[in-house]
Amino acid sequence: MTSSSGMDANIIPEPYTGLGAQQLLQHHPPRHTGFLRKRGKRERMLESFRLTRSLLGRVLRWRQRFVVISQGCIYCYVSETATKPLQAFSLIGYNRLLSMDEEPTNRWTFSITSPDPTAKIHFFACVSDVDRMTWMRAIREEMVQANNIKDDCFSAGSLASNSSSKDVYVILQKPIFEPPESDSEEDSEEDDEAEDDSDYDQINDLDLDKARRPRIPLPPTPDDPGYKAPTTEVQKAPAKLPPPKPHKANSEKHTYINSPKGPKTNSLPAHATSSAAKSAVPKPNPKPVPKSAAIPAQQPPKPTLKVKPESAPVPDEKEYFFPENNRDKALSILREQKDQGTYLVRMSRSNDQKVLSVMTENDVIKEYKIMQKEKKVTINNRDFYKSVGDLLVAYKGKPLPNRTTSLGRAYSSTDLRI
């Protein structure tokens, strides 16, 4: 850590972002240099999670940076040989330093703040309390020079040698300038009197006229000059139409047949007699429709009786039973045949139980034990039949268990080629 009294007094508004650490030290003598821990973007992100403090204590420690104070700016490098700074900012606009002791993972910390709420706050951590005082004093002196302010509150001889650290921090943390205040109201007697008067008491007639709504003119009364009584026109009922005139008989004189020149009689006129004569002509009777041409009445169809298909006869035991218990011989007989659905019933080699052997699809011989339960037989413990013959008849009309093949021709003992 080094400090230089012969620093460059030229203040620049913006820092050099392309200068390495050694180039900056050679061409622009610094006020103070050394290593500090700085709070970066990674630390801010991790500190936003509450659970990471106990789990990532070491990760939360701020990373060490090589810091240079020069020409009213602060440069932060990864190391003293870095070719460009990680971060650089000007102290123009910053006015205060604050020491912080409540940081749990980093001790002896301080921050650089600005009265501008949009300005970034920079946090640093030192190796000891004395080191923190040294850095805060160097940054404060550079801050005073960058903002062109004469700081008389802190100088080399303003504090006694036996001053406590508390007194030192009180002076170091004092703002170097106060932010400009907003335009305040003049403290004059006229303003005080104006403030005492309520706005609600100063309503004048002009304001009332503006606030009033335009009046709607009232209707005239009989006392008003030029009043005209409203004329009420009575709506006349629509004129009734004259009743329709009665139909008059034809005034033409009819010539009567009986007495054309004599007095009127009850005889009919000539045109009436002609119509009567037409009506008197007998109409021909319609020809009777022959019975053969009449449409016969549709009769409902007679119900058809469903004829139950005759069940296959129960085969005799001689037609399907293989008298021996030689399993290999029975299977060889079915293989010679190679007809899907060919079957036989043989005796089991271990007991008196019967076995159904069938040639199924893909030339695979499937065997089923015929089990007897409560005087009934089954091969799947689900469908029961009275006898072995009934079982064979049933499986001729449906596939065998776990197969698509049904029983076909029985390979009887008379067909055996021994």
Short mmCIF file of C-alpha atoms in Angstrom, two decimals:
data_model
loop_
_atom_site.label_atom_id
_atom_site.label_comp_id
_atom_site.label_asym_id
_atom_site.label_seq_id
_atom_site.Cartn_x
_atom_site.Cartn_y
_atom_site.Cartn_z
CA MET A 1 0.00 0.00 0.00
CA THR A 2 1.50 3.30 -1.07
CA SER A 3 0.56 6.94 -0.79
CA SER A 4 1.99 9.80 -2.86
CA SER A 5 2.07 13.41 -1.84
CA GLY A 6 3.24 14.57 -5.29
CA MET A 7 0.11 13.43 -7.07
CA ASP A 8 -1.16 14.83 -10.35
CA ALA A 9 -3.42 17.76 -9.52
CA ASN A 10 -5.27 17.61 -12.86
CA ILE A 11 -8.82 16.35 -12.34
CA ILE A 12 -10.41 14.50 -15.26
CA PRO A 13 -14.19 14.19 -15.64
CA GLU A 14 -14.07 10.55 -16.79
CA PRO A 15 -11.56 7.80 -15.91
CA TYR A 16 -9.23 6.08 -18.37
CA THR A 17 -10.83 2.74 -19.19
CA GLY A 18 -8.03 1.44 -21.42
CA LEU A 19 -4.98 2.00 -19.19
CA GLY A 20 -3.28 -0.87 -17.36
CA ALA A 21 -2.36 -0.65 -13.70
CA GLN A 22 1.38 -0.11 -14.30
CA GLN A 23 0.78 2.44 -17.08
CA LEU A 24 -1.50 4.42 -14.79
CA LEU A 25 1.05 4.40 -11.98
CA GLN A 26 3.88 5.57 -14.27
CA HIS A 27 2.12 8.36 -16.17
CA HIS A 28 -0.29 9.59 -13.48
CA PRO A 29 1.10 9.48 -9.95
CA PRO A 30 -1.67 8.27 -7.61
CA ARG A 31 -2.76 9.62 -4.27
CA HIS A 32 -3.09 6.12 -2.78
CA THR A 33 -2.84 2.50 -3.99
CA GLY A 34 -3.29 -0.89 -2.41
CA PHE A 35 -5.51 -3.97 -2.15
CA LEU A 36 -9.10 -3.81 -0.97
CA ARG A 37 -12.04 -6.22 -1.05
CA LYS A 38 -14.87 -4.86 -3.22
CA ARG A 39 -18.47 -5.88 -3.35
CA GLY A 40 -19.30 -6.87 -6.95
CA LYS A 41 -22.25 -8.06 -9.00
CA ARG A 42 -21.87 -11.70 -7.92
CA GLU A 43 -21.91 -10.78 -4.25
CA ARG A 44 -24.99 -8.58 -4.64
CA MET A 45 -26.84 -11.40 -6.41
CA LEU A 46 -25.94 -14.01 -3.78
CA GLU A 47 -26.78 -11.70 -0.88
CA SER A 48 -30.31 -11.32 -2.23
CA PHE A 49 -30.96 -14.94 -1.20
CA ARG A 50 -31.37 -15.35 2.54
CA LEU A 51 -30.40 -19.03 2.69
CA THR A 52 -26.99 -18.58 1.09
CA ARG A 53 -25.36 -16.81 4.03
CA SER A 54 -25.08 -20.00 6.06
CA LEU A 55 -24.37 -22.27 3.09
CA LEU A 56 -21.99 -20.08 1.08
CA GLY A 57 -20.15 -18.06 3.70
CA ARG A 58 -16.79 -18.17 1.91
CA VAL A 59 -18.29 -17.40 -1.47
CA LEU A 60 -19.95 -14.32 -0.04
CA ARG A 61 -16.60 -12.85 0.96
CA TRP A 62 -15.89 -9.93 -1.33
CA ARG A 63 -13.15 -10.49 -3.88
CA GLN A 64 -9.80 -8.70 -3.57
CA ARG A 65 -8.99 -5.92 -6.04
CA PHE A 66 -6.00 -3.66 -6.68
CA VAL A 67 -7.36 -0.10 -6.16
CA VAL A 68 -5.78 3.13 -7.41
CA ILE A 69 -6.89 6.70 -6.48
CA SER A 70 -5.76 9.16 -9.17
CA GLN A 71 -6.96 12.45 -10.76
CA GLY A 72 -10.34 12.43 -9.02
CA CYS A 73 -11.12 8.82 -10.09
CA ILE A 74 -10.91 5.36 -8.55
CA TYR A 75 -9.68 2.36 -10.58
CA CYS A 76 -10.27 -1.30 -9.60
CA TYR A 77 -7.99 -3.96 -11.17
CA VAL A 78 -7.82 -7.73 -10.79
CA SER A 79 -4.16 -7.41 -9.89
CA GLU A 80 -1.35 -4.89 -10.01
CA THR A 81 -0.33 -6.16 -13.49
CA ALA A 82 -3.77 -6.08 -15.12
CA THR A 83 -3.96 -4.46 -18.56
CA LYS A 84 -7.31 -2.71 -18.00
CA PRO A 85 -9.54 -1.97 -15.03
CA LEU A 86 -12.55 -4.07 -14.12
CA GLN A 87 -14.30 -0.93 -12.95
CA ALA A 88 -13.45 2.77 -12.89
CA PHE A 89 -15.58 5.70 -11.77
CA SER A 90 -15.19 9.42 -11.10
CA LEU A 91 -15.63 10.94 -7.63
CA ILE A 92 -17.37 13.98 -9.07
CA GLY A 93 -20.83 14.16 -7.50
CA TYR A 94 -19.95 11.93 -4.53
CA ASN A 95 -19.98 13.76 -1.21
CA ARG A 96 -19.80 11.29 1.67
CA LEU A 97 -18.03 8.25 3.14
CA LEU A 98 -19.75 5.91 5.59
CA SER A 99 -18.13 3.24 7.75
CA MET A 100 -20.08 0.03 8.30
CA ASP A 101 -19.50 -2.56 10.98
CA GLU A 102 -22.66 -4.66 10.58
CA GLU A 103 -21.41 -6.67 7.56
CA PRO A 104 -21.13 -10.29 8.86
CA THR A 105 -18.77 -11.78 6.25
CA ASN A 106 -16.52 -8.74 5.66
CA ARG A 107 -15.19 -6.55 8.49
CA TRP A 108 -13.95 -2.95 8.42
CA THR A 109 -16.10 -1.94 5.45
CA PHE A 110 -17.02 1.52 4.15
CA SER A 111 -19.08 2.94 1.29
CA ILE A 112 -18.88 5.92 -1.08
CA THR A 113 -22.29 7.57 -1.50
CA SER A 114 -23.82 10.39 -3.53
CA PRO A 115 -26.85 12.62 -2.91
CA ASP A 116 -28.12 11.55 -6.33
CA PRO A 117 -30.46 8.58 -5.72
CA THR A 118 -29.64 7.18 -9.17
CA ALA A 119 -25.88 7.09 -8.54
CA LYS A 120 -24.25 3.75 -7.68
CA ILE A 121 -23.00 3.14 -4.14
CA HIS A 122 -19.54 1.53 -3.95
CA PHE A 123 -18.61 -0.79 -1.05
CA PHE A 124 -15.08 -1.69 0.05
CA ALA A 125 -13.57 -3.77 2.90
CA CYS A 126 -10.14 -3.33 4.54
CA VAL A 127 -7.81 -5.59 6.52
CA SER A 128 -8.00 -3.53 9.75
CA ASP A 129 -9.59 -0.51 11.30
CA VAL A 130 -6.42 1.59 10.85
CA ASP A 131 -6.30 0.63 7.18
CA ARG A 132 -9.92 1.72 6.80
CA MET A 133 -9.16 5.16 8.30
CA THR A 134 -6.24 5.58 5.88
CA TRP A 135 -8.32 4.70 2.81
CA MET A 136 -11.26 6.88 3.89
CA ARG A 137 -8.95 9.87 4.47
CA ALA A 138 -7.27 9.44 1.05
CA ILE A 139 -10.61 9.08 -0.76
CA ARG A 140 -12.04 12.07 1.10
CA GLU A 141 -9.12 14.29 0.09
CA GLU A 142 -9.50 13.17 -3.55
CA MET A 143 -13.25 13.72 -3.36
CA VAL A 144 -12.74 17.31 -2.11
CA GLN A 145 -10.34 18.03 -4.96
CA ALA A 146 -12.58 16.40 -7.59
CA ASN A 147 -15.60 18.49 -6.55
CA ASN A 148 -13.46 21.68 -6.23
CA ILE A 149 -14.40 22.28 -2.57
CA LYS A 150 -12.26 23.74 0.21
CA ASP A 151 -12.56 21.30 3.07
CA ASP A 152 -11.55 22.91 6.36
CA CYS A 153 -13.23 20.38 8.63
CA PHE A 154 -10.47 17.79 8.27
CA SER A 155 -6.73 18.36 7.91
CA ALA A 156 -3.55 16.79 9.15
CA GLY A 157 -3.49 18.96 12.26
CA SER A 158 -7.20 19.16 12.98
CA LEU A 159 -7.15 16.09 15.22
CA ALA A 160 -4.95 15.48 18.19
CA SER A 161 -2.71 12.47 18.23
CA ASN A 162 -4.68 10.95 21.09
CA SER A 163 -8.06 11.41 19.41
CA SER A 164 -10.27 8.38 19.56
CA SER A 165 -11.31 6.48 16.45
CA LYS A 166 -14.89 7.53 17.08
CA ASP A 167 -13.92 11.22 16.74
CA VAL A 168 -11.97 10.47 13.56
CA TYR A 169 -14.94 8.71 11.94
CA VAL A 170 -17.25 11.59 12.88
CA ILE A 171 -15.12 13.96 10.79
CA LEU A 172 -14.44 11.44 7.97
CA GLN A 173 -18.16 10.71 7.54
CA LYS A 174 -19.23 14.34 7.37
CA PRO A 175 -20.46 15.30 3.86
CA ILE A 176 -18.07 17.52 1.93
CA PHE A 177 -21.03 19.44 0.48
CA GLU A 178 -24.75 19.57 1.02
CA PRO A 179 -27.06 18.78 -1.86
CA PRO A 180 -28.78 21.82 -3.40
CA GLU A 181 -32.08 22.48 -1.74
CA SER A 182 -35.25 22.82 -3.76
CA ASP A 183 -36.89 26.20 -4.18
CA SER A 184 -38.54 26.96 -0.86
CA GLU A 185 -41.19 29.53 -0.08
CA GLU A 186 -39.98 32.96 0.93
CA ASP A 187 -40.16 33.57 4.62
CA SER A 188 -41.81 36.97 4.51
CA GLU A 189 -44.65 38.44 6.39
CA GLU A 190 -46.74 38.58 3.23
CA ASP A 191 -46.25 34.88 2.65
CA ASP A 192 -47.06 34.14 6.28
CA GLU A 193 -50.26 36.11 5.99
CA ALA A 194 -51.10 34.38 2.74
CA GLU A 195 -50.52 30.99 4.37
CA ASP A 196 -52.75 31.94 7.29
CA ASP A 197 -55.64 32.75 4.95
CA SER A 198 -57.49 29.67 3.86
CA ASP A 199 -58.14 29.16 0.19
CA TYR A 200 -61.74 28.34 0.99
CA ASP A 201 -62.26 31.86 2.42
CA GLN A 202 -61.04 33.65 -0.71
CA ILE A 203 -63.68 32.51 -3.16
CA ASN A 204 -64.78 35.53 -5.24
CA ASP A 205 -67.74 36.08 -7.51
CA LEU A 206 -65.73 35.33 -10.62
CA ASP A 207 -64.90 31.86 -9.33
CA LEU A 208 -68.54 31.33 -8.48
CA ASP A 209 -69.60 32.31 -11.98
CA LYS A 210 -67.15 29.86 -13.46
CA ALA A 211 -68.30 27.11 -11.14
CA ARG A 212 -71.97 27.66 -11.80
CA ARG A 213 -73.60 25.53 -14.38
CA PRO A 214 -75.51 27.23 -17.23
CA ARG A 215 -79.15 27.61 -16.36
CA ILE A 216 -81.87 26.06 -18.42
CA PRO A 217 -84.53 28.69 -19.29
CA LEU A 218 -87.82 28.18 -17.52
CA PRO A 219 -91.02 27.92 -19.55
CA PRO A 220 -93.00 31.24 -19.87
CA THR A 221 -95.90 31.93 -17.53
CA PRO A 222 -99.19 33.72 -18.30
CA ASP A 223 -97.89 36.86 -16.51
CA ASP A 224 -94.98 37.22 -18.92
CA PRO A 225 -95.45 39.76 -21.76
CA GLY A 226 -96.06 38.21 -25.13
CA TYR A 227 -97.31 35.00 -23.57
CA LYS A 228 -99.19 32.85 -26.03
CA ALA A 229 -101.48 30.20 -24.79
CA PRO A 230 -100.64 26.86 -26.23
CA THR A 231 -103.15 25.75 -28.79
CA THR A 232 -104.36 22.27 -28.36
CA GLU A 233 -105.47 20.80 -31.61
CA VAL A 234 -108.13 18.19 -31.22
CA GLN A 235 -107.48 15.36 -33.48
CA LYS A 236 -110.47 14.74 -35.66
CA ALA A 237 -111.78 11.27 -35.93
CA PRO A 238 -111.27 9.77 -39.33
CA ALA A 239 -114.29 10.23 -41.57
CA LYS A 240 -116.46 7.23 -41.73
CA LEU A 241 -116.70 5.66 -45.10
CA PRO A 242 -120.18 5.32 -46.55
CA PRO A 243 -121.68 1.90 -46.19
CA PRO A 244 -121.38 -0.25 -49.24
CA LYS A 245 -124.32 0.00 -51.58
CA PRO A 246 -126.53 -3.08 -51.79
CA HIS A 247 -126.07 -5.13 -54.85
CA LYS A 248 -128.73 -4.32 -57.41
CA ALA A 249 -130.21 -6.97 -59.54
CA ASN A 250 -129.51 -6.91 -63.20
CA SER A 251 -131.86 -4.42 -64.77
CA GLU A 252 -131.90 -6.16 -68.07
CA LYS A 253 -135.23 -7.48 -69.13
CA HIS A 254 -135.44 -11.20 -69.39
CA THR A 255 -137.46 -12.82 -72.07
CA TYR A 256 -139.59 -15.51 -70.68
CA ILE A 257 -140.32 -18.58 -72.66
CA ASN A 258 -143.94 -19.03 -71.66
CA SER A 259 -145.17 -15.53 -72.22
CA PRO A 260 -142.77 -13.19 -73.96
CA LYS A 261 -145.32 -10.41 -74.30
CA GLY A 262 -147.76 -11.18 -71.55
CA PRO A 263 -147.64 -10.31 -67.87
CA LYS A 264 -144.85 -11.58 -65.62
CA THR A 265 -145.18 -15.10 -64.36
CA ASN A 266 -143.18 -17.38 -62.22
CA SER A 267 -141.56 -18.95 -65.23
CA LEU A 268 -137.74 -19.06 -65.32
CA PRO A 269 -135.77 -16.96 -67.76
CA ALA A 270 -134.18 -18.50 -70.79
CA HIS A 271 -130.57 -18.65 -69.45
CA ALA A 272 -131.84 -20.25 -66.26
CA THR A 273 -133.66 -22.93 -68.16
CA SER A 274 -130.56 -23.72 -70.15
CA SER A 275 -128.49 -24.20 -66.98
CA ALA A 276 -131.24 -26.25 -65.45
CA ALA A 277 -131.39 -28.37 -68.52
CA LYS A 278 -127.67 -29.00 -68.31
CA SER A 279 -127.95 -30.01 -64.69
CA ALA A 280 -130.80 -32.32 -65.52
CA VAL A 281 -128.67 -34.40 -67.88
CA PRO A 282 -127.87 -37.64 -66.04
CA LYS A 283 -124.17 -38.28 -65.43
CA PRO A 284 -122.77 -41.60 -66.57
CA ASN A 285 -122.01 -44.06 -63.79
CA PRO A 286 -118.29 -44.80 -63.28
CA LYS A 287 -117.14 -48.16 -64.46
CA PRO A 288 -116.74 -50.62 -61.63
CA VAL A 289 -113.14 -51.55 -60.89
CA PRO A 290 -112.60 -55.26 -61.33
CA LYS A 291 -111.65 -57.18 -58.24
CA SER A 292 -108.53 -58.43 -59.90
CA ALA A 293 -107.24 -54.88 -60.35
CA ALA A 294 -107.76 -53.95 -56.70
CA ILE A 295 -104.56 -53.56 -54.65
CA PRO A 296 -104.34 -56.40 -52.20
CA ALA A 297 -103.97 -55.43 -48.56
CA GLN A 298 -100.45 -55.88 -47.21
CA GLN A 299 -100.30 -58.59 -44.61
CA PRO A 300 -97.71 -58.52 -41.85
CA PRO A 301 -94.81 -60.91 -42.41
CA LYS A 302 -95.03 -64.14 -40.54
CA PRO A 303 -92.42 -64.51 -37.82
CA THR A 304 -89.62 -66.80 -38.80
CA LEU A 305 -88.71 -69.37 -36.27
CA LYS A 306 -85.02 -69.46 -35.41
CA VAL A 307 -83.76 -72.92 -35.89
CA LYS A 308 -81.07 -73.78 -33.39
CA PRO A 309 -78.04 -75.28 -35.04
CA GLU A 310 -77.69 -78.88 -34.24
CA SER A 311 -74.79 -79.45 -31.90
CA ALA A 312 -72.12 -81.84 -33.01
CA PRO A 313 -72.52 -85.28 -31.63
CA VAL A 314 -70.37 -86.22 -28.71
CA PRO A 315 -67.53 -88.32 -30.07
CA ASP A 316 -66.94 -91.79 -28.81
CA GLU A 317 -63.87 -92.40 -26.69
CA LYS A 318 -62.50 -94.80 -29.32
CA GLU A 319 -62.35 -91.97 -31.84
CA TYR A 320 -59.88 -89.77 -29.94
CA PHE A 321 -58.30 -91.82 -27.13
CA PHE A 322 -54.68 -92.93 -27.42
CA PRO A 323 -54.36 -96.10 -25.34
CA GLU A 324 -50.72 -95.66 -24.35
CA ASN A 325 -49.03 -93.19 -22.00
CA ASN A 326 -45.98 -92.79 -24.22
CA ARG A 327 -45.80 -89.04 -24.69
CA ASP A 328 -43.04 -89.07 -27.33
CA LYS A 329 -44.92 -91.54 -29.48
CA ALA A 330 -48.15 -89.52 -29.27
CA LEU A 331 -46.34 -86.33 -30.26
CA SER A 332 -44.61 -88.04 -33.20
CA ILE A 333 -47.99 -89.18 -34.48
CA LEU A 334 -49.30 -85.58 -34.46
CA ARG A 335 -46.14 -84.32 -36.17
CA GLU A 336 -46.55 -86.82 -38.99
CA GLN A 337 -50.06 -85.55 -39.62
CA LYS A 338 -49.21 -81.76 -39.62
CA ASP A 339 -52.88 -80.79 -39.88
CA GLN A 340 -53.79 -77.84 -37.70
CA GLY A 341 -56.43 -78.83 -35.16
CA THR A 342 -55.61 -82.57 -35.15
CA TYR A 343 -55.83 -83.83 -31.60
CA LEU A 344 -55.79 -86.91 -29.38
CA VAL A 345 -56.29 -87.69 -25.72
CA ARG A 346 -53.70 -89.77 -23.88
CA MET A 347 -53.00 -90.84 -20.32
CA SER A 348 -50.48 -88.95 -18.20
CA ARG A 349 -47.23 -90.71 -17.33
CA SER A 350 -47.31 -89.62 -13.67
CA ASN A 351 -50.92 -90.36 -12.70
CA ASP A 352 -54.29 -91.42 -14.07
CA GLN A 353 -55.02 -87.91 -15.35
CA LYS A 354 -55.84 -87.47 -19.05
CA VAL A 355 -53.96 -85.04 -21.35
CA LEU A 356 -55.28 -83.29 -24.49
CA SER A 357 -52.57 -82.95 -27.19
CA VAL A 358 -53.34 -80.65 -30.15
CA MET A 359 -51.41 -79.57 -33.25
CA THR A 360 -51.85 -75.76 -33.19
CA GLU A 361 -50.65 -72.89 -35.39
CA ASN A 362 -47.05 -72.77 -36.61
CA ASP A 363 -46.75 -76.57 -36.14
CA VAL A 364 -46.63 -76.21 -32.38
CA ILE A 365 -48.09 -79.06 -30.28
CA LYS A 366 -49.92 -77.75 -27.23
CA GLU A 367 -50.89 -80.06 -24.37
CA TYR A 368 -53.61 -79.42 -21.76
CA LYS A 369 -54.20 -81.42 -18.59
CA ILE A 370 -57.85 -82.41 -18.28
CA MET A 371 -58.69 -81.70 -14.64
CA GLN A 372 -61.73 -83.08 -12.85
CA LYS A 373 -63.56 -81.02 -10.22
CA GLU A 374 -66.93 -81.85 -8.70
CA LYS A 375 -67.71 -84.50 -11.36
CA LYS A 376 -66.91 -82.04 -14.16
CA VAL A 377 -63.88 -81.62 -16.37
CA THR A 378 -61.95 -78.48 -17.45
CA ILE A 379 -58.65 -77.44 -19.00
CA ASN A 380 -58.57 -73.80 -17.82
CA ASN A 381 -60.30 -73.90 -14.39
CA ARG A 382 -62.97 -71.57 -15.81
CA ASP A 383 -65.16 -73.53 -18.26
CA PHE A 384 -66.50 -76.82 -16.90
CA TYR A 385 -68.18 -79.67 -18.84
CA LYS A 386 -69.95 -82.87 -17.93
CA SER A 387 -67.57 -85.19 -19.77
CA VAL A 388 -64.45 -85.22 -21.92
CA GLY A 389 -66.61 -85.62 -25.00
CA ASP A 390 -68.59 -82.47 -24.20
CA LEU A 391 -65.32 -80.61 -23.67
CA LEU A 392 -64.04 -81.69 -27.11
CA VAL A 393 -67.30 -80.65 -28.77
CA ALA A 394 -67.16 -77.21 -27.10
CA TYR A 395 -63.62 -76.49 -28.27
CA LYS A 396 -64.49 -77.43 -31.83
CA GLY A 397 -66.53 -74.21 -31.96
CA LYS A 398 -64.11 -71.90 -30.16
CA PRO A 399 -60.33 -71.48 -29.89
CA LEU A 400 -58.29 -73.25 -27.26
CA PRO A 401 -56.98 -71.29 -24.26
CA ASN A 402 -54.16 -68.92 -25.25
CA ARG A 403 -54.41 -70.12 -28.87
CA THR A 404 -56.26 -69.25 -32.08
CA THR A 405 -56.73 -72.87 -33.11
CA SER A 406 -59.89 -74.89 -32.42
CA LEU A 407 -60.19 -78.67 -32.42
CA GLY A 408 -60.50 -80.36 -35.79
CA ARG A 409 -60.12 -84.04 -36.65
CA ALA A 410 -59.40 -86.59 -33.93
CA TYR A 411 -56.50 -88.93 -34.63
CA SER A 412 -58.08 -92.22 -33.52
CA SER A 413 -56.39 -95.44 -32.52
CA THR A 414 -57.51 -97.12 -35.74
CA ASP A 415 -55.30 -94.70 -37.72
CA LEU A 416 -52.14 -95.44 -35.76
CA ARG A 417 -49.25 -96.79 -37.78
CA ILE A 418 -47.40 -98.91 -35.32
#
